[in-house]
Short mmCIF file of C-alpha atoms and ligand atoms in Angstrom, two decimals:
data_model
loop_
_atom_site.label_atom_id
_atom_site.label_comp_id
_atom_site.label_asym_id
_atom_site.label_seq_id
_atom_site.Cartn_x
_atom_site.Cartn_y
_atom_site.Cartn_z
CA UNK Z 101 -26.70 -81.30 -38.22
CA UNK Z 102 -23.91 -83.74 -38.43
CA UNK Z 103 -23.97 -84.41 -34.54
CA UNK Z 104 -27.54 -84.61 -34.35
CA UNK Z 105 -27.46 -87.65 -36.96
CA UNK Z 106 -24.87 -89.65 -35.10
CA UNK Z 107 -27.11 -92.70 -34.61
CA UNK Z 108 -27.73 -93.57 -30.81
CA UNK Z 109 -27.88 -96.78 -29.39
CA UNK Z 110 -31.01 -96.92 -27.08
CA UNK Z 111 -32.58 -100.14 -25.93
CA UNK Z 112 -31.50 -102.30 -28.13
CA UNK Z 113 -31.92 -100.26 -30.94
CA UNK Z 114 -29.62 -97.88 -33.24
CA UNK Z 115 -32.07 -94.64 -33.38
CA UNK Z 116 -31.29 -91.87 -36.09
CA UNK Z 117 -32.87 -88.51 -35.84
CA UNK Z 118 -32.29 -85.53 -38.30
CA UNK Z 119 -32.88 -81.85 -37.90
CA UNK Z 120 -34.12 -78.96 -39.78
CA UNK Z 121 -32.60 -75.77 -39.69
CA UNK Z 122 -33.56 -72.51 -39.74
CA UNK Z 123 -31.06 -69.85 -39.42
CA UNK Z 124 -31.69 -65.99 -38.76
CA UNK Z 125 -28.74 -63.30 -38.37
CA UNK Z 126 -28.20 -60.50 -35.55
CA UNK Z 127 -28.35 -57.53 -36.33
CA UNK Z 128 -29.60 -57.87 -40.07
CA UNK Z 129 -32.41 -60.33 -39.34
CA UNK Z 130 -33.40 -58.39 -36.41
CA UNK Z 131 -32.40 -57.40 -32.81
CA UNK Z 132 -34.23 -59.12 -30.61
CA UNK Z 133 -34.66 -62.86 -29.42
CA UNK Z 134 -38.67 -62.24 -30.53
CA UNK Z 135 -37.95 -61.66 -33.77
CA UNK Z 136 -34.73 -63.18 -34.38
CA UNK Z 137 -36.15 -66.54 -33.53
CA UNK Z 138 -39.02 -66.29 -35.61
CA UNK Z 139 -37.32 -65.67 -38.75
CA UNK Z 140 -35.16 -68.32 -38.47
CA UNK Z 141 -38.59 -70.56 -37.52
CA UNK Z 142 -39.41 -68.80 -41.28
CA UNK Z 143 -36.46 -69.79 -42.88
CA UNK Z 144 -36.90 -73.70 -41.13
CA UNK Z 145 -40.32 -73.85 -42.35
CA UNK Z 146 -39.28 -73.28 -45.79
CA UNK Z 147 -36.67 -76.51 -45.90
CA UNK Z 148 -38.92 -78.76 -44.68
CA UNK Z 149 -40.12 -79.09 -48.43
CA UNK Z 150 -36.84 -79.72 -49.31
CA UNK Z 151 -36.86 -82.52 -47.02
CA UNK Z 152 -35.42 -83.23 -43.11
CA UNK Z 153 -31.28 -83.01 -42.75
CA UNK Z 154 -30.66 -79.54 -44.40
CA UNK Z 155 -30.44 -75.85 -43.48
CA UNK Z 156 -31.44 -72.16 -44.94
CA UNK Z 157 -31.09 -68.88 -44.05
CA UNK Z 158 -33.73 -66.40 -43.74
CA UNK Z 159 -34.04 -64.13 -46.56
CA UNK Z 160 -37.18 -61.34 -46.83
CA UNK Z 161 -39.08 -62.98 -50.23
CA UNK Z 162 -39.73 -65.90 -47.25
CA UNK Z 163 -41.46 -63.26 -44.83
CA UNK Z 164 -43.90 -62.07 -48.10
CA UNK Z 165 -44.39 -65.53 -48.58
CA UNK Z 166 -45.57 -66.24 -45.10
CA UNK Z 167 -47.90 -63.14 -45.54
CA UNK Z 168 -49.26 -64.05 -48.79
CA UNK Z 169 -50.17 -67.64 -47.06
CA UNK Z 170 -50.93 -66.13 -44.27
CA UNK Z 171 -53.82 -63.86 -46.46
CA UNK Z 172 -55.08 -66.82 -48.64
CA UNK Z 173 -55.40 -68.18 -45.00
CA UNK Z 174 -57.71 -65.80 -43.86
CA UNK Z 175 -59.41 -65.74 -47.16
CA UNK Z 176 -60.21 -69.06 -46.81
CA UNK Z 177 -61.94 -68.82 -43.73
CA UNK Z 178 -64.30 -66.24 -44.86
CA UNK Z 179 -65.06 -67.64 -48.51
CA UNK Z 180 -66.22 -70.84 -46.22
CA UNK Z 181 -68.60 -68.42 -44.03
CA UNK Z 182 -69.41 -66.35 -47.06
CA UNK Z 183 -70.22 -69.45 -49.46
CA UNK Z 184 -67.87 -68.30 -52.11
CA UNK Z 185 -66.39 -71.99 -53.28
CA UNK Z 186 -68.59 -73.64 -56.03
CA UNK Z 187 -68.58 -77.03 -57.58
CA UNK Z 188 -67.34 -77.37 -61.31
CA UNK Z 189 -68.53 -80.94 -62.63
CA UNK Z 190 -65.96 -82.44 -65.69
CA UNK Z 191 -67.55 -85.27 -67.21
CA UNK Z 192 -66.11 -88.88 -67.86
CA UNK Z 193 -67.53 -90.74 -70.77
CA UNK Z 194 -67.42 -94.41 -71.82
CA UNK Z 195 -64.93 -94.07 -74.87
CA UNK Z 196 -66.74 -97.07 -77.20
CA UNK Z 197 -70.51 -95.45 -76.33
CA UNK Z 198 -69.53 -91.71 -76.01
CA UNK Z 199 -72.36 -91.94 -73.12
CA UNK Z 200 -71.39 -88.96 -70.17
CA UNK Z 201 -70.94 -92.19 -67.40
CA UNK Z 202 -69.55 -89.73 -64.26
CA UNK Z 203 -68.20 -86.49 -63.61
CA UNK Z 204 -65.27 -85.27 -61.42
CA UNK Z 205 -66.06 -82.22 -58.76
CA UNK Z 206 -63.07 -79.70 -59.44
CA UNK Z 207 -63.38 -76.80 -56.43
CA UNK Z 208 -63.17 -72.83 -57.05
CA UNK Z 209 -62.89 -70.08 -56.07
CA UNK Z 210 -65.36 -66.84 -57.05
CA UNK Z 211 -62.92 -64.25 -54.98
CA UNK Z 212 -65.01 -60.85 -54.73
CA UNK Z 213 -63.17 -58.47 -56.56
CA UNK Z 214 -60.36 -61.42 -58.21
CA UNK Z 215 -62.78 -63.83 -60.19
CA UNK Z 216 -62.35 -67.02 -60.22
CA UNK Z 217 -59.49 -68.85 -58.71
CA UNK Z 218 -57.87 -72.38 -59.32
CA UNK Z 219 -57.36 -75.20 -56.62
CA UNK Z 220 -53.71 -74.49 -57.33
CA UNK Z 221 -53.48 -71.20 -55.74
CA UNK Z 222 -55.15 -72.44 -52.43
CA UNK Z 223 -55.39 -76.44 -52.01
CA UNK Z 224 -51.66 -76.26 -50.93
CA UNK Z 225 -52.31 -73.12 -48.49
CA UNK Z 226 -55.53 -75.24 -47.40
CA UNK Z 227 -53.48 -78.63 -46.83
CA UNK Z 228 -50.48 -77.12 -44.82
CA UNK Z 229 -53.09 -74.61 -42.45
CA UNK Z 230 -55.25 -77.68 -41.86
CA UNK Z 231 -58.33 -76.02 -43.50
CA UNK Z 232 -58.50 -78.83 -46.26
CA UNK Z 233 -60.66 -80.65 -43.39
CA UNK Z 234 -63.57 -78.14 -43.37
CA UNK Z 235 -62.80 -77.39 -47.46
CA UNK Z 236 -63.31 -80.71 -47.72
CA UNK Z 237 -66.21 -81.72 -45.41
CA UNK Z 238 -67.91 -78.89 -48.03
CA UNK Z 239 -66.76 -80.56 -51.32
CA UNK Z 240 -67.87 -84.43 -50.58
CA UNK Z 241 -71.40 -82.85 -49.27
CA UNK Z 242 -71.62 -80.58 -52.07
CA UNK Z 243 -71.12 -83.05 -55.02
CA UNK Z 244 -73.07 -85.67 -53.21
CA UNK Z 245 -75.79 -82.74 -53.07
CA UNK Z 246 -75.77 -82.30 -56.96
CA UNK Z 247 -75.50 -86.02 -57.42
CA UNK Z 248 -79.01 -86.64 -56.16
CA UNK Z 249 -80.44 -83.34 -56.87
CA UNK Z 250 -79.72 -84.43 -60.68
CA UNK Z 251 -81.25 -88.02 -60.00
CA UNK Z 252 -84.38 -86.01 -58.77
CA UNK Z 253 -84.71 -83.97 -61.93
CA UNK Z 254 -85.18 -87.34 -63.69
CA UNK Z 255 -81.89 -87.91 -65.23
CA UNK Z 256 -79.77 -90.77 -65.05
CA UNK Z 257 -77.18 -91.92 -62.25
CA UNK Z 258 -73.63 -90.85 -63.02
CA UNK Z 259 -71.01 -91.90 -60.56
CA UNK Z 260 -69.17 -88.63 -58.71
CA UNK Z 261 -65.30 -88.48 -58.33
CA UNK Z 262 -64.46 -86.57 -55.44
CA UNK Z 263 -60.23 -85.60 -54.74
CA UNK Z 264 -58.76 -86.84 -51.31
CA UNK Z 265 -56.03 -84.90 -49.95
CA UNK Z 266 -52.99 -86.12 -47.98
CA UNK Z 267 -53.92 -84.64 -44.93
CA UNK Z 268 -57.47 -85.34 -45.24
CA UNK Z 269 -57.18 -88.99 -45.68
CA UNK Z 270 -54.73 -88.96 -42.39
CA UNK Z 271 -57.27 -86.64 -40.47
CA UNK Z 272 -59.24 -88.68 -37.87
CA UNK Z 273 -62.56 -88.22 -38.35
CA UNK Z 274 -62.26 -88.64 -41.73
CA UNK Z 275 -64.61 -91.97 -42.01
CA UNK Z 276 -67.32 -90.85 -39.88
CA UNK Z 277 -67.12 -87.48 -41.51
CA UNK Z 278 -68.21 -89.53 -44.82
CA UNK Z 279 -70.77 -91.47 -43.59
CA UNK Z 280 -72.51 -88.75 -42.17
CA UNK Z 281 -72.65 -86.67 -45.54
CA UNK Z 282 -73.91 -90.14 -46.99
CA UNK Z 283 -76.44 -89.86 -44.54
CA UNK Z 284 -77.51 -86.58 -44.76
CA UNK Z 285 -77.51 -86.06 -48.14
CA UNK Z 286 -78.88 -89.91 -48.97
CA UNK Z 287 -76.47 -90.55 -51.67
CA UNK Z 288 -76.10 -94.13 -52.67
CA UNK Z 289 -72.17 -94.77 -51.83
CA UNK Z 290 -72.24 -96.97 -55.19
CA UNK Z 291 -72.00 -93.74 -56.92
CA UNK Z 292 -69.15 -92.30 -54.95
CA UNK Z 293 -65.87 -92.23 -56.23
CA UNK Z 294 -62.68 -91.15 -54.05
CA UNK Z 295 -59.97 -89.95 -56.40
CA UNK Z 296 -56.51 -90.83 -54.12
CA UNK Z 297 -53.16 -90.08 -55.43
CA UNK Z 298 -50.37 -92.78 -55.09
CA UNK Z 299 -48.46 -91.63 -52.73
CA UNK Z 300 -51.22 -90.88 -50.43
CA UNK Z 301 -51.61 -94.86 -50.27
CA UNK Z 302 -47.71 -95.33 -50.19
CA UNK Z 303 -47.38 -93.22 -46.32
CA UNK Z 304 -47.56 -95.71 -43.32
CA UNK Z 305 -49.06 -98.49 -45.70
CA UNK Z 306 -50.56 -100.70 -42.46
CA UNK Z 307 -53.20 -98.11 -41.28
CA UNK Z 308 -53.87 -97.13 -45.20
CA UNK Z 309 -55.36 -100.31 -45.77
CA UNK Z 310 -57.40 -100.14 -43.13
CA UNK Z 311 -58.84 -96.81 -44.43
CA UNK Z 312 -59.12 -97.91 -47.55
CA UNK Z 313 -61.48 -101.04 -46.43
CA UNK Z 314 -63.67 -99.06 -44.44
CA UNK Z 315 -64.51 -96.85 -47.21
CA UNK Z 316 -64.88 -99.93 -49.51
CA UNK Z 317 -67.03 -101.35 -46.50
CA UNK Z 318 -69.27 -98.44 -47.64
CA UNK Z 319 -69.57 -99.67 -50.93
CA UNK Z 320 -67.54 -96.51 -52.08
CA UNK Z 321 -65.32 -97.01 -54.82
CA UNK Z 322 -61.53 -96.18 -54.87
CA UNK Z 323 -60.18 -94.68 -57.92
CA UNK Z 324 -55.90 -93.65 -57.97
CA UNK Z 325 -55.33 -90.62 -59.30
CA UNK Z 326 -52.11 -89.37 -61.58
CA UNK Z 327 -51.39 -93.20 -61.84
CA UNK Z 328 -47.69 -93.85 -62.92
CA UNK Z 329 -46.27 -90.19 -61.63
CA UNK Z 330 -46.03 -91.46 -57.87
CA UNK Z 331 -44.37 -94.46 -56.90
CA UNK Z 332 -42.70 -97.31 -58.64
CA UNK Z 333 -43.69 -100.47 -56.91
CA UNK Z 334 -46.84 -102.03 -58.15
CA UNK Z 335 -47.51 -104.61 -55.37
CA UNK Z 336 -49.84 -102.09 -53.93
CA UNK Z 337 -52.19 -103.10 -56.55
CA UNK Z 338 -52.55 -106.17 -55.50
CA UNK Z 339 -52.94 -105.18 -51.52
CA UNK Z 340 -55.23 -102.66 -51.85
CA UNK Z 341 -59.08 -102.58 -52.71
CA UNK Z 342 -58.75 -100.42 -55.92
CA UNK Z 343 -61.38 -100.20 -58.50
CA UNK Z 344 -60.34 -97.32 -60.93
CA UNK Z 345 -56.59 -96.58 -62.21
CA UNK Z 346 -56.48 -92.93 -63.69
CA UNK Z 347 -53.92 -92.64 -65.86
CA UNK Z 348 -51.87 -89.32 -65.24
CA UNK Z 349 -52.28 -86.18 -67.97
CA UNK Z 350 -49.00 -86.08 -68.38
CA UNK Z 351 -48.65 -89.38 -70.23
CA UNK Z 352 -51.90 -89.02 -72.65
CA UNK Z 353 -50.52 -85.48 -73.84
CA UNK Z 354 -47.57 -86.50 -75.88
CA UNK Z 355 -49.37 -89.48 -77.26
CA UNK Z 356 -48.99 -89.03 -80.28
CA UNK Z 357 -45.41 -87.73 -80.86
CA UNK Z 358 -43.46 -89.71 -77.85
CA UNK Z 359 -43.26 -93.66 -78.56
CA UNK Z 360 -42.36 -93.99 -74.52
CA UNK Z 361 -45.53 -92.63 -73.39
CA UNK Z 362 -47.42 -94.63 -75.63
CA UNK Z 363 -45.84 -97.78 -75.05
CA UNK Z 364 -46.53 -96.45 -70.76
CA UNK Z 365 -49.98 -96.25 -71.48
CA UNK Z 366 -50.92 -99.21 -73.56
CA UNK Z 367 -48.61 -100.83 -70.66
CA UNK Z 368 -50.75 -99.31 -68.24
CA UNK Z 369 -53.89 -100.48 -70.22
CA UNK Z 370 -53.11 -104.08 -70.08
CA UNK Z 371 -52.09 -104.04 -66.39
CA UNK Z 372 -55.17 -102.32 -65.23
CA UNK Z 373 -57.49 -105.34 -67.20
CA UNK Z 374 -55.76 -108.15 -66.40
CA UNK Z 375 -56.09 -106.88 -62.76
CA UNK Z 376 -59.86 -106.21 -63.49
CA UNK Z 377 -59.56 -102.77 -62.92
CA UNK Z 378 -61.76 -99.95 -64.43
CA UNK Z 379 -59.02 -97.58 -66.36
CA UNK Z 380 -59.66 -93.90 -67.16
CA UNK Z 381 -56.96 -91.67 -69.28
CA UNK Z 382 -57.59 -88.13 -68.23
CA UNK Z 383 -56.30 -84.57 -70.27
CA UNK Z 384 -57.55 -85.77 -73.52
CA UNK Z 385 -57.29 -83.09 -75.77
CA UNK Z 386 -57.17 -84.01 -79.09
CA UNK Z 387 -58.72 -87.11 -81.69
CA UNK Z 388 -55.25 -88.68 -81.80
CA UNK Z 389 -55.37 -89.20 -78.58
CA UNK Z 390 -58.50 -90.37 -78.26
CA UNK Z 391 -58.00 -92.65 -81.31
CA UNK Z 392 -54.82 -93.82 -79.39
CA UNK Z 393 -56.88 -94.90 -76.22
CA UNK Z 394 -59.98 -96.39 -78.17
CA UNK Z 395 -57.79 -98.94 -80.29
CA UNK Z 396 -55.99 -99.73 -76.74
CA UNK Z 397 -59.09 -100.48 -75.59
CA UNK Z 398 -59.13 -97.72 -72.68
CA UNK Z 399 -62.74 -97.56 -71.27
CA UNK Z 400 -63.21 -94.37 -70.22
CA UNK Z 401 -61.89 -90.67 -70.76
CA UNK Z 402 -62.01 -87.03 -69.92
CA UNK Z 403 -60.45 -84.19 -71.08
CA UNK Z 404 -60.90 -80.64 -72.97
CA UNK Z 405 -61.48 -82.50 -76.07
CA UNK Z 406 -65.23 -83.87 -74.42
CA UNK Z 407 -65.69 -80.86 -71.98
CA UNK Z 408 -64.19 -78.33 -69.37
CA UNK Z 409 -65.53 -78.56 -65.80
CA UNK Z 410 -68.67 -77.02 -65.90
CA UNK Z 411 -70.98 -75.44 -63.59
CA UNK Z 412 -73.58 -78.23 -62.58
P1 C2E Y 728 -56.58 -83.49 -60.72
O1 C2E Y 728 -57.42 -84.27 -59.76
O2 C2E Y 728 -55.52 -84.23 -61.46
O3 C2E Y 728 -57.63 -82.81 -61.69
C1 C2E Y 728 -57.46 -82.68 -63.06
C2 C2E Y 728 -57.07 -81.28 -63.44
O4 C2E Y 728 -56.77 -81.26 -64.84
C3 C2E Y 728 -58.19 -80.26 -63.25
O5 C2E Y 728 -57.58 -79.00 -62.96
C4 C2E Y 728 -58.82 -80.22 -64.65
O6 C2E Y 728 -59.52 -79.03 -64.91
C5 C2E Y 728 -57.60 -80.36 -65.53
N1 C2E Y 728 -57.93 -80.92 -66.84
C6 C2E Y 728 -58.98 -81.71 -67.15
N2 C2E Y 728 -58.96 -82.05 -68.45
C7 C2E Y 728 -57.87 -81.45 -68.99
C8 C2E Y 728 -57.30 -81.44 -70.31
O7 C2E Y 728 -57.80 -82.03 -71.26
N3 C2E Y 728 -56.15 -80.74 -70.48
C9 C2E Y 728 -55.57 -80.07 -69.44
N4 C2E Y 728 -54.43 -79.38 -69.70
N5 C2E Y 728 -56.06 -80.06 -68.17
C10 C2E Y 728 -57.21 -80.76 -67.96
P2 C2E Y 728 -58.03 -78.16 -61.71
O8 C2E Y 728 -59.50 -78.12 -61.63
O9 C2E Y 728 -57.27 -76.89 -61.76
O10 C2E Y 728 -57.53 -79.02 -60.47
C11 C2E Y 728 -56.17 -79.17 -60.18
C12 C2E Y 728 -55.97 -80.09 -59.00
O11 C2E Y 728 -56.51 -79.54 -57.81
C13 C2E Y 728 -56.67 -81.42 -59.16
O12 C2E Y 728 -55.91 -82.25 -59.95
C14 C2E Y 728 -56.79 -81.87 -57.73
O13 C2E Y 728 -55.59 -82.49 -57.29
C15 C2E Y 728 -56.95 -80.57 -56.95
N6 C2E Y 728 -58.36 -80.39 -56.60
C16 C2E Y 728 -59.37 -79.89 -57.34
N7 C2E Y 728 -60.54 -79.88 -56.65
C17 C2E Y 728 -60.26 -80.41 -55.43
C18 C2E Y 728 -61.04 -80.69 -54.27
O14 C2E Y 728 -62.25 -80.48 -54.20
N8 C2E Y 728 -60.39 -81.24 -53.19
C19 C2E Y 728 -59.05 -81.53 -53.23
N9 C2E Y 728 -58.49 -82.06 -52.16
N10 C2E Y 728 -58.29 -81.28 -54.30
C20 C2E Y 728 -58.87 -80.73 -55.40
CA1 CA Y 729 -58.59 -85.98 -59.70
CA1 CA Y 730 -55.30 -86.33 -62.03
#
């Protein structure tokens, strides 16, 4: 590792490079090259999430790991062929009319034979095997589906948050893979919400913004999710075509016994509106809470303490 990082000078420029490694030992790990080689590409995997410049050595929880992914994988695949995600819709209401003004899609899961499972146990298996793309091609058609199947039952517009992955924002394709659901499904883009996380917008910040006014082109809005967990320089704000700050869970839930997180959020409050942005606090639980957000003048909310996601 160390004589991989000497910098080199190449054409003018001092280049860096750092390595990941994976380490596998004969004869424990195994006794041939085949095998050998794949354990330690195992064990390398499993730093990378530690970040570049380290090493680990292979141990056997890694290999159940890799199996367990390797299952949810697999699982995947079918449940996309087999139609076994669904749509759960959590509303968002305006906190000074108590009116239901949008609802975020949250994906599961109905596993034959397991019930229901969480994005948690396979968004990250569907990010890191590349199957977020199709996942998601299914989510943004299927809320836009229920968006204008409820305006055709007569009731009234609500705008639909949909979550952007990482991977999906990066994936080309990713544009023209919205504008065709807009078109197929004739859902007006003004009702579209695209729920982004921070540091989603903080990777190679050149071609972000050009992402991010190509959806606005659309007339899609841009909301940032888990605002004030991600990144600590706010110039963004100002750079990028944002409409909706959603201030992170983890803030609103202590509330009312941690002074820090209420000074963060009234903080956050008076950012957002002097920026003209719409704010939402999400994980609202409880009336103090709620009390908090209303005298802070906080315009919109979700959270257990209006509704769970529910089916459609
Ligand atoms: P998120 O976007 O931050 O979604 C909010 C999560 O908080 C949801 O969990 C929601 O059920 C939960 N929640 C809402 N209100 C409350 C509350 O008052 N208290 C508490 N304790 N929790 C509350 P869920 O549905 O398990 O989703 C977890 C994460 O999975 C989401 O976080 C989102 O990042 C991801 N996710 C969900 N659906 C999709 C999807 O369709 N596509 C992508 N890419 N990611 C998704
Ligand atoms: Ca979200
Ligand atoms: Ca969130």
């Amino acid at each position: 590792l160390a004589a991989i990082k000497v910098p080199r000078y190449v054409a003018g420029h001092d280049l860096s490079v750092t390595a990941s490694l994976g380490i596998s030992i004969f004869p424990g790990d195994g006794e041939d090259a085949v095998t050998l080689i794949k354990k330690a590409e195992t064990a390398m995997r499993n730093i990378k999430d530690s970040g570049p410049d380290n090493f680990c050595f292979f141990s056997n929880t890694m290999n159940q790991r890799a199996r367990e992914q390797h299952s949810i994988e697999s699982g995947i695949r079918l449940a996309l062929e087999r139609n076994e995600f669904v749509l759960h819709y959590q509303p968002k209401l305006n906190l000074k009319t108590g009116k239901v003004v949008g609802a975020e899609a949250l994906i599961r899961w109905l596993k034959p034979g397991q019930g229901w499972l969480f994005p948690s146990e396979f968004i990250p298996v569907a990010e890191d095997s590349g199957l977020i793309v199709p996942l998601s091609k299914w989510v943004l058609r299927e809320a836009c589906r229920q968006t204008c199947a409820w305006q055709a039952a007569g009731l009234p517009p609500i705008r639909m948050s949909v979550n952007i992955s990482a991977t999906e924002f990066r994936q080309r394709g990713f544009l023209e893979g919205i504008r065709t659901v807009l078109e197929e499904t004739g859902m007006n883009p003004e009702l579209l919400e695209l729920e982004i996380t921070e540091s989603v917008l903080m990777q190679n910040a050149e071609s972000t913004i050009q992402i991010l006014q190509a959806i606005k082109h659309m007339g899609i809005r841009l909301a940032i999710d888990d605002f004030g967990t991600g990144y600590s320089s706010l110039s963004y704000l100002r750079r990028f075509p944002i409409d909706v700050l959603k201030i992170d869970q983890s803030f609103v839930r202590d509330l009312s016994t941690d002074s820090n997180d209420a000074a963060l959020v009234s903080a956050i409050i008076s950012l957002g509106r002097s920026l003209k942005l719409n704010i939402i606090a999400e994980g609202i639980e409880t009336q103090d809470q709620l009390d908090f957000l209303k005298t802070n003048h906080c315009e919109e909310g979700q959270g257990y303490f209006f509704s769970r996601a529910v089916e459609p």
